[in-house]
mmCIF file of C-alpha atoms in Angstrom:
data_model
loop_
_atom_site.group_PDB
_atom_site.id
_atom_site.type_symbol
_atom_site.label_atom_id
_atom_site.label_comp_id
_atom_site.label_asym_id
_atom_site.label_seq_id
_atom_site.Cartn_x
_atom_site.Cartn_y
_atom_site.Cartn_z
ATOM 1 C CA UNK U 1 -31.255 49.484 1.737
ATOM 2 C CA UNK U 2 -31.502 52.405 3.583
ATOM 3 C CA UNK U 3 -34.842 53.966 4.941
ATOM 4 C CA UNK U 4 -36.342 57.064 5.953
ATOM 5 C CA UNK U 5 -35.365 56.283 9.615
ATOM 6 C CA UNK U 6 -31.625 56.275 8.478
ATOM 7 C CA UNK U 7 -31.801 59.851 7.149
ATOM 8 C CA UNK U 8 -31.254 62.188 10.144
ATOM 9 C CA UNK U 9 -31.480 66.122 10.423
ATOM 10 C CA UNK U 10 -28.201 67.905 10.018
ATOM 11 C CA UNK U 11 -27.101 64.910 7.821
ATOM 12 C CA UNK U 12 -24.774 66.782 4.988
ATOM 13 C CA UNK U 13 -23.743 65.223 1.802
ATOM 14 C CA UNK U 14 -21.875 66.045 -1.476
ATOM 15 C CA UNK U 15 -23.576 64.946 -4.838
ATOM 16 C CA UNK U 16 -20.708 64.314 -7.193
ATOM 17 C CA UNK U 17 -19.995 66.342 -10.346
ATOM 18 C CA UNK U 18 -21.717 66.913 -13.796
ATOM 19 C CA UNK U 19 -20.234 69.016 -16.510
ATOM 20 C CA UNK U 20 -22.403 71.001 -18.606
ATOM 21 C CA UNK U 21 -21.869 71.153 -22.264
ATOM 22 C CA UNK U 22 -23.275 73.771 -24.477
ATOM 23 C CA UNK U 23 -24.646 70.846 -26.891
ATOM 24 C CA UNK U 24 -26.972 69.702 -23.570
ATOM 25 C CA UNK U 25 -27.729 73.273 -23.069
ATOM 26 C CA UNK U 26 -28.995 73.858 -26.480
ATOM 27 C CA UNK U 27 -30.727 70.512 -26.534
ATOM 28 C CA UNK U 28 -32.958 71.010 -23.419
ATOM 29 C CA UNK U 29 -33.499 75.001 -24.423
ATOM 30 C CA UNK U 30 -35.074 73.800 -28.019
ATOM 31 C CA UNK U 31 -37.302 71.063 -26.370
ATOM 32 C CA UNK U 32 -38.258 73.001 -22.909
ATOM 33 C CA UNK U 33 -37.274 76.633 -22.987
ATOM 34 C CA UNK U 34 -36.523 78.150 -26.131
ATOM 35 C CA UNK U 35 -35.719 81.567 -25.006
ATOM 36 C CA UNK U 36 -33.174 83.204 -27.186
ATOM 37 C CA UNK U 37 -30.602 83.220 -24.176
ATOM 38 C CA UNK U 38 -30.712 79.585 -23.756
ATOM 39 C CA UNK U 39 -30.885 78.798 -27.221
ATOM 40 C CA UNK U 40 -28.849 81.044 -29.670
ATOM 41 C CA UNK U 41 -25.357 82.220 -29.084
ATOM 42 C CA UNK U 42 -25.183 85.614 -30.733
ATOM 43 C CA UNK U 43 -28.679 86.400 -29.288
ATOM 44 C CA UNK U 44 -27.516 85.360 -25.841
ATOM 45 C CA UNK U 45 -24.323 87.832 -26.148
ATOM 46 C CA UNK U 46 -26.794 90.904 -26.750
ATOM 47 C CA UNK U 47 -29.048 89.705 -23.723
ATOM 48 C CA UNK U 48 -28.732 90.878 -20.199
ATOM 49 C CA UNK U 49 -26.625 87.554 -19.410
ATOM 50 C CA UNK U 50 -24.035 88.491 -21.937
ATOM 51 C CA UNK U 51 -23.861 84.603 -23.256
ATOM 52 C CA UNK U 52 -25.415 81.455 -23.367
ATOM 53 C CA UNK U 53 -27.046 80.273 -19.980
ATOM 54 C CA UNK U 54 -28.497 76.794 -19.013
ATOM 55 C CA UNK U 55 -32.255 77.137 -18.524
ATOM 56 C CA UNK U 56 -33.000 77.530 -14.963
ATOM 57 C CA UNK U 57 -35.105 74.271 -15.330
ATOM 58 C CA UNK U 58 -32.453 72.391 -16.670
ATOM 59 C CA UNK U 59 -30.121 73.188 -13.774
ATOM 60 C CA UNK U 60 -32.762 71.554 -11.641
ATOM 61 C CA UNK U 61 -33.354 68.614 -13.668
ATOM 62 C CA UNK U 62 -29.536 68.115 -13.502
ATOM 63 C CA UNK U 63 -29.632 68.212 -9.865
ATOM 64 C CA UNK U 64 -32.005 65.698 -9.764
ATOM 65 C CA UNK U 65 -30.391 63.356 -11.942
ATOM 66 C CA UNK U 66 -27.251 64.012 -9.426
ATOM 67 C CA UNK U 67 -29.773 63.126 -6.266
ATOM 68 C CA UNK U 68 -30.865 59.988 -8.235
ATOM 69 C CA UNK U 69 -27.306 58.628 -8.745
ATOM 70 C CA UNK U 70 -26.583 59.493 -5.112
ATOM 71 C CA UNK U 71 -29.862 57.606 -3.682
ATOM 72 C CA UNK U 72 -28.447 54.691 -6.036
ATOM 73 C CA UNK U 73 -25.228 54.854 -4.387
ATOM 74 C CA UNK U 74 -26.475 55.116 -0.818
ATOM 75 C CA UNK U 75 -29.427 52.467 -1.906
ATOM 76 C CA UNK U 76 -31.937 54.928 -0.256
ATOM 77 C CA UNK U 77 -35.446 54.142 -0.550
ATOM 78 C CA UNK U 78 -36.622 57.007 -2.365
ATOM 79 C CA UNK U 79 -40.008 57.332 -3.400
ATOM 80 C CA UNK U 80 -40.507 60.487 -5.158
ATOM 81 C CA UNK U 81 -41.321 64.355 -3.613
ATOM 82 C CA UNK U 82 -44.570 66.367 -2.941
ATOM 83 C CA UNK U 83 -42.808 69.314 -4.274
ATOM 84 C CA UNK U 84 -40.268 72.090 -3.376
ATOM 85 C CA UNK U 85 -40.695 75.106 -0.991
ATOM 86 C CA UNK U 86 -38.156 77.262 -2.739
ATOM 87 C CA UNK U 87 -35.774 77.502 -5.655
ATOM 88 C CA UNK U 88 -33.393 80.552 -6.542
ATOM 89 C CA UNK U 89 -31.510 80.528 -9.772
ATOM 90 C CA UNK U 90 -28.671 82.976 -8.168
ATOM 91 C CA UNK U 91 -26.121 82.950 -10.966
ATOM 92 C CA UNK U 92 -26.226 81.462 -14.600
ATOM 93 C CA UNK U 93 -24.905 77.994 -15.299
ATOM 94 C CA UNK U 94 -22.831 78.640 -18.576
ATOM 95 C CA UNK U 95 -21.101 75.884 -21.079
ATOM 96 C CA UNK U 96 -18.303 74.156 -19.723
ATOM 97 C CA UNK U 97 -19.465 74.592 -16.214
ATOM 98 C CA UNK U 98 -18.550 71.943 -13.693
ATOM 99 C CA UNK U 99 -21.081 71.523 -11.040
ATOM 100 C CA UNK U 100 -21.418 70.001 -7.419
ATOM 101 C CA UNK U 101 -24.122 70.064 -5.183
ATOM 102 C CA UNK U 102 -24.147 70.167 -1.294
ATOM 103 C CA UNK U 103 -27.117 68.923 0.549
ATOM 104 C CA UNK U 104 -28.298 69.218 4.118
ATOM 105 C CA UNK U 105 -31.300 67.805 6.087
ATOM 106 C CA UNK U 106 -33.208 70.088 7.793
ATOM 107 C CA UNK U 107 -36.263 68.656 8.871
ATOM 108 C CA UNK U 108 -37.768 65.383 8.656
ATOM 109 C CA UNK U 109 -41.471 63.573 9.970
ATOM 110 C CA UNK U 110 -43.200 60.436 9.149
ATOM 111 C CA UNK U 111 -46.461 60.525 7.251
ATOM 112 C CA UNK U 112 -49.719 59.738 9.239
ATOM 113 C CA UNK U 113 -51.641 57.746 6.983
ATOM 114 C CA UNK U 114 -48.581 55.885 4.346
ATOM 115 C CA UNK U 115 -45.910 53.802 5.155
ATOM 116 C CA UNK U 116 -43.438 56.504 4.339
ATOM 117 C CA UNK U 117 -41.770 59.491 5.995
ATOM 118 C CA UNK U 118 -40.664 62.912 4.872
ATOM 119 C CA UNK U 119 -37.460 64.935 5.128
ATOM 120 C CA UNK U 120 -36.865 68.525 4.018
ATOM 121 C CA UNK U 121 -33.580 69.248 2.271
ATOM 122 C CA UNK U 122 -31.496 72.565 1.069
ATOM 123 C CA UNK U 123 -29.377 71.639 -1.774
ATOM 124 C CA UNK U 124 -26.726 74.117 -2.938
ATOM 125 C CA UNK U 125 -25.609 73.837 -6.422
ATOM 126 C CA UNK U 126 -22.013 75.183 -6.580
ATOM 127 C CA UNK U 127 -20.102 76.033 -9.892
ATOM 128 C CA UNK U 128 -15.971 75.438 -10.254
ATOM 129 C CA UNK U 129 -15.654 78.830 -8.943
ATOM 130 C CA UNK U 130 -17.185 77.934 -5.509
ATOM 131 C CA UNK U 131 -20.253 80.245 -6.445
ATOM 132 C CA UNK U 132 -23.540 79.000 -5.347
ATOM 133 C CA UNK U 133 -25.524 79.193 -8.725
ATOM 134 C CA UNK U 134 -28.998 77.169 -7.475
ATOM 135 C CA UNK U 135 -30.429 76.917 -4.032
ATOM 136 C CA UNK U 136 -33.284 74.601 -3.577
ATOM 137 C CA UNK U 137 -35.270 73.750 -0.454
ATOM 138 C CA UNK U 138 -37.511 70.711 -1.355
ATOM 139 C CA UNK U 139 -39.286 67.668 0.367
ATOM 140 C CA UNK U 140 -38.357 63.986 -0.141
ATOM 141 C CA UNK U 141 -40.304 60.941 0.266
ATOM 142 C CA UNK U 142 -38.720 57.694 1.608
ATOM 143 C CA UNK U 143 -39.725 54.353 2.616
ATOM 144 C CA UNK U 144 -40.333 53.514 6.488
ATOM 145 C CA UNK U 145 -37.870 50.739 7.787
ATOM 146 C CA UNK U 146 -40.939 49.602 9.869
ATOM 147 C CA UNK U 147 -43.081 49.322 7.120
ATOM 148 C CA UNK U 148 -40.851 47.498 4.632
ATOM 149 C CA UNK U 149 -40.213 44.876 7.743
ATOM 150 C CA UNK U 150 -43.618 43.947 7.346
ATOM 151 C CA UNK U 151 -45.926 46.433 9.522
ATOM 152 C CA UNK U 152 -49.014 47.446 8.302
ATOM 153 C CA UNK U 153 -49.266 49.586 5.451
ATOM 154 C CA UNK B 1 -43.801 94.467 -27.960
ATOM 155 C CA UNK B 2 -45.297 94.043 -24.244
ATOM 156 C CA UNK B 3 -43.492 95.414 -21.432
ATOM 157 C CA UNK B 4 -43.527 94.630 -17.606
ATOM 158 C CA UNK B 5 -45.943 97.994 -17.593
ATOM 159 C CA UNK B 6 -48.690 95.875 -19.770
ATOM 160 C CA UNK B 7 -48.754 93.159 -17.404
ATOM 161 C CA UNK B 8 -51.311 93.580 -14.386
ATOM 162 C CA UNK B 9 -52.006 92.075 -11.082
ATOM 163 C CA UNK B 10 -55.275 89.914 -11.219
ATOM 164 C CA UNK B 11 -54.368 89.272 -15.038
ATOM 165 C CA UNK B 12 -55.566 85.820 -15.795
ATOM 166 C CA UNK B 13 -54.177 83.453 -18.810
ATOM 167 C CA UNK B 14 -54.592 80.019 -19.998
ATOM 168 C CA UNK B 15 -51.238 78.708 -21.820
ATOM 169 C CA UNK B 16 -52.539 76.106 -24.399
ATOM 170 C CA UNK B 17 -52.672 72.352 -24.560
ATOM 171 C CA UNK B 18 -49.642 69.742 -24.382
ATOM 172 C CA UNK B 19 -50.060 66.066 -24.685
ATOM 173 C CA UNK B 20 -47.454 64.182 -22.890
ATOM 174 C CA UNK B 21 -46.375 60.937 -24.535
ATOM 175 C CA UNK B 22 -45.088 57.940 -22.948
ATOM 176 C CA UNK B 23 -41.641 58.311 -25.227
ATOM 177 C CA UNK B 24 -41.179 61.772 -23.980
ATOM 178 C CA UNK B 25 -41.618 60.626 -20.240
ATOM 179 C CA UNK B 26 -39.197 57.906 -20.506
ATOM 180 C CA UNK B 27 -36.562 60.104 -22.646
ATOM 181 C CA UNK B 28 -36.823 62.783 -19.942
ATOM 182 C CA UNK B 29 -36.407 60.157 -17.058
ATOM 183 C CA UNK B 30 -33.629 58.395 -18.656
ATOM 184 C CA UNK B 31 -31.524 61.531 -18.839
ATOM 185 C CA UNK B 32 -32.507 63.863 -15.895
ATOM 186 C CA UNK B 33 -34.715 61.301 -13.413
ATOM 187 C CA UNK B 34 -34.178 57.413 -13.715
ATOM 188 C CA UNK B 35 -36.013 56.312 -10.944
ATOM 189 C CA UNK B 36 -37.825 53.008 -11.905
ATOM 190 C CA UNK B 37 -41.752 54.766 -11.793
ATOM 191 C CA UNK B 38 -40.535 57.086 -14.305
ATOM 192 C CA UNK B 39 -38.536 54.773 -16.267
ATOM 193 C CA UNK B 40 -39.685 51.320 -16.319
ATOM 194 C CA UNK B 41 -43.314 50.490 -16.963
ATOM 195 C CA UNK B 42 -43.457 47.241 -14.762
ATOM 196 C CA UNK B 43 -41.666 48.444 -12.061
ATOM 197 C CA UNK B 44 -43.968 51.908 -12.039
ATOM 198 C CA UNK B 45 -46.734 49.252 -11.718
ATOM 199 C CA UNK B 46 -45.467 47.782 -8.397
ATOM 200 C CA UNK B 47 -44.410 51.267 -6.877
ATOM 201 C CA UNK B 48 -47.144 53.276 -4.964
ATOM 202 C CA UNK B 49 -48.044 55.223 -8.316
ATOM 203 C CA UNK B 50 -49.324 52.024 -9.813
ATOM 204 C CA UNK B 51 -48.272 52.841 -13.170
ATOM 205 C CA UNK B 52 -45.709 55.086 -15.199
ATOM 206 C CA UNK B 53 -45.578 58.934 -14.198
ATOM 207 C CA UNK B 54 -43.878 61.738 -15.450
ATOM 208 C CA UNK B 55 -40.844 63.148 -13.322
ATOM 209 C CA UNK B 56 -42.088 66.382 -11.382
ATOM 210 C CA UNK B 57 -39.230 68.130 -13.045
ATOM 211 C CA UNK B 58 -40.400 67.212 -16.426
ATOM 212 C CA UNK B 59 -43.851 68.455 -15.788
ATOM 213 C CA UNK B 60 -42.127 71.989 -14.894
ATOM 214 C CA UNK B 61 -40.003 71.930 -17.864
ATOM 215 C CA UNK B 62 -43.403 71.291 -19.929
ATOM 216 C CA UNK B 63 -45.086 74.407 -18.178
ATOM 217 C CA UNK B 64 -41.881 76.251 -19.258
ATOM 218 C CA UNK B 65 -42.095 75.292 -22.753
ATOM 219 C CA UNK B 66 -45.984 76.408 -22.524
ATOM 220 C CA UNK B 67 -45.135 79.754 -21.049
ATOM 221 C CA UNK B 68 -42.330 80.351 -23.652
ATOM 222 C CA UNK B 69 -44.835 79.801 -26.479
ATOM 223 C CA UNK B 70 -47.487 82.062 -24.523
ATOM 224 C CA UNK B 71 -44.713 84.853 -24.113
ATOM 225 C CA UNK B 72 -43.829 84.515 -28.018
ATOM 226 C CA UNK B 73 -47.795 84.732 -28.809
ATOM 227 C CA UNK B 74 -48.018 87.856 -26.650
ATOM 228 C CA UNK B 75 -44.717 89.267 -27.800
ATOM 229 C CA UNK B 76 -44.187 89.795 -23.899
ATOM 230 C CA UNK B 77 -40.603 91.052 -23.316
ATOM 231 C CA UNK B 78 -39.329 88.321 -20.795
ATOM 232 C CA UNK B 79 -36.043 88.328 -19.468
ATOM 233 C CA UNK B 80 -35.707 85.565 -17.259
ATOM 234 C CA UNK B 81 -36.670 84.594 -13.627
ATOM 235 C CA UNK B 82 -34.722 84.851 -10.083
ATOM 236 C CA UNK B 83 -36.596 81.611 -8.820
ATOM 237 C CA UNK B 84 -39.897 80.039 -7.646
ATOM 238 C CA UNK B 85 -41.555 80.251 -4.276
ATOM 239 C CA UNK B 86 -43.345 77.057 -4.137
ATOM 240 C CA UNK B 87 -43.944 73.882 -6.181
ATOM 241 C CA UNK B 88 -46.343 71.126 -5.367
ATOM 242 C CA UNK B 89 -46.618 68.295 -7.462
ATOM 243 C CA UNK B 90 -50.169 67.166 -6.506
ATOM 244 C CA UNK B 91 -50.912 64.304 -8.984
ATOM 245 C CA UNK B 92 -49.119 62.452 -11.178
ATOM 246 C CA UNK B 93 -48.751 63.063 -15.015
ATOM 247 C CA UNK B 94 -49.309 59.953 -16.703
ATOM 248 C CA UNK B 95 -48.547 58.928 -20.326
ATOM 249 C CA UNK B 96 -51.396 60.258 -22.869
ATOM 250 C CA UNK B 97 -52.422 63.064 -20.581
ATOM 251 C CA UNK B 98 -53.004 66.278 -22.237
ATOM 252 C CA UNK B 99 -52.444 69.530 -20.003
ATOM 253 C CA UNK B 100 -53.306 73.096 -19.998
ATOM 254 C CA UNK B 101 -51.699 75.729 -17.450
ATOM 255 C CA UNK B 102 -54.034 78.303 -15.979
ATOM 256 C CA UNK B 103 -52.299 81.436 -14.663
ATOM 257 C CA UNK B 104 -52.887 84.670 -12.521
ATOM 258 C CA UNK B 105 -50.645 87.580 -11.539
ATOM 259 C CA UNK B 106 -50.665 88.211 -8.216
ATOM 260 C CA UNK B 107 -47.524 90.732 -7.506
ATOM 261 C CA UNK B 108 -45.848 93.292 -9.859
ATOM 262 C CA UNK B 109 -42.895 95.486 -8.638
ATOM 263 C CA UNK B 110 -39.999 97.624 -10.633
ATOM 264 C CA UNK B 111 -36.306 96.751 -9.926
ATOM 265 C CA UNK B 112 -34.655 99.488 -8.108
ATOM 266 C CA UNK B 113 -31.482 99.024 -10.053
ATOM 267 C CA UNK B 114 -32.212 97.504 -13.294
ATOM 268 C CA UNK B 115 -34.530 98.428 -16.476
ATOM 269 C CA UNK B 116 -36.661 95.397 -15.780
ATOM 270 C CA UNK B 117 -39.848 94.751 -13.538
ATOM 271 C CA UNK B 118 -40.579 91.582 -11.752
ATOM 272 C CA UNK B 119 -44.192 89.923 -11.324
ATOM 273 C CA UNK B 120 -45.598 87.204 -9.348
ATOM 274 C CA UNK B 121 -47.455 84.276 -10.964
ATOM 275 C CA UNK B 122 -49.169 81.513 -9.819
ATOM 276 C CA UNK B 123 -49.601 78.734 -12.333
ATOM 277 C CA UNK B 124 -51.845 75.811 -12.045
ATOM 278 C CA UNK B 125 -51.248 72.717 -14.337
ATOM 279 C CA UNK B 126 -54.573 70.978 -15.006
ATOM 280 C CA UNK B 127 -54.898 67.613 -16.923
ATOM 281 C CA UNK B 128 -57.875 66.267 -19.052
ATOM 282 C CA UNK B 129 -60.070 65.560 -16.297
ATOM 283 C CA UNK B 130 -59.858 69.132 -14.853
ATOM 284 C CA UNK B 131 -57.578 68.095 -11.797
ATOM 285 C CA UNK B 132 -54.726 70.384 -11.042
ATOM 286 C CA UNK B 133 -51.610 68.386 -11.095
ATOM 287 C CA UNK B 134 -48.939 70.868 -10.528
ATOM 288 C CA UNK B 135 -48.860 74.206 -9.097
ATOM 289 C CA UNK B 136 -46.100 76.553 -9.210
ATOM 290 C CA UNK B 137 -45.769 79.930 -7.299
ATOM 291 C CA UNK B 138 -42.684 81.685 -9.431
ATOM 292 C CA UNK B 139 -41.229 84.956 -9.956
ATOM 293 C CA UNK B 140 -40.809 86.633 -13.865
ATOM 294 C CA UNK B 141 -38.628 89.438 -15.014
ATOM 295 C CA UNK B 142 -39.530 91.379 -17.974
ATOM 296 C CA UNK B 143 -37.875 94.533 -19.632
ATOM 297 C CA UNK B 144 -39.645 97.921 -18.922
ATOM 298 C CA UNK B 145 -40.986 100.003 -21.443
ATOM 299 C CA UNK B 146 -39.742 103.219 -19.934
ATOM 300 C CA UNK B 147 -35.890 101.824 -20.264
ATOM 301 C CA UNK B 148 -37.010 100.249 -24.113
ATOM 302 C CA UNK B 149 -37.951 103.531 -25.005
ATOM 303 C CA UNK B 150 -34.307 105.241 -24.273
ATOM 304 C CA UNK B 151 -34.387 105.591 -20.524
ATOM 305 C CA UNK B 152 -31.085 105.041 -18.454
ATOM 306 C CA UNK B 153 -30.654 101.405 -17.957
#
């Protein structure tokens, strides 16, 4: 297992790849963001986006999925997140796009009251053309090794 | 139709109600956030959360759904969002919780290059106990009436 102490400021990562299908874009939009440019191919063509695009929240959810798979591969003891500091949907994610996510740890500090530590991370989602489509600066919580090893919680 | 000009700084709203089922929490987690405390009732009991909780991104997606339904009821000409400035997952959303969202417009400015306007909005999601569970400060884009009426785009 890797703990908060194993994550260092400056660490960079790449979170694999994910291809976003039209079917998935429509399914997410139908349930959570039923705006015409996410849900209706013809209406989307007439919108300012010129075609169907994924909900921004869908892009965020995909980034989360990629992060969880990364944490599993790396055996990182993640315990959730208090929130995000900024999210920018810079370019549309369209049906058939294959995205990857590049991350960098920018800050790290221990909790004063709980057996966990926090990290701040910048995560850029890029499409197959190398364009950054989403940037998120968020905070993650991880178990601390000192606590896991039997220290007082 | 209501346009950007119809949305005023200081406007407050309430976006209806939404009950979050365990089934929906598990379905979202399975697809986008398969961490044990979102996906596995028994593992969640042993986690720091003491039981199953919704993914934070799921709470955001639900807030989006409630916002889209509000825009429809109010006939607001929304055209997406460039991003959010802050999101804090303050308390867990648990199976069976019924949430509502209270909003306040805090800023408004026109685009210099496109026939749209921007608003900044604070949105607090509250549970049935009146506790704020999620706070988002985000930016929305709306069509401008002057442009919709035939002004140059």
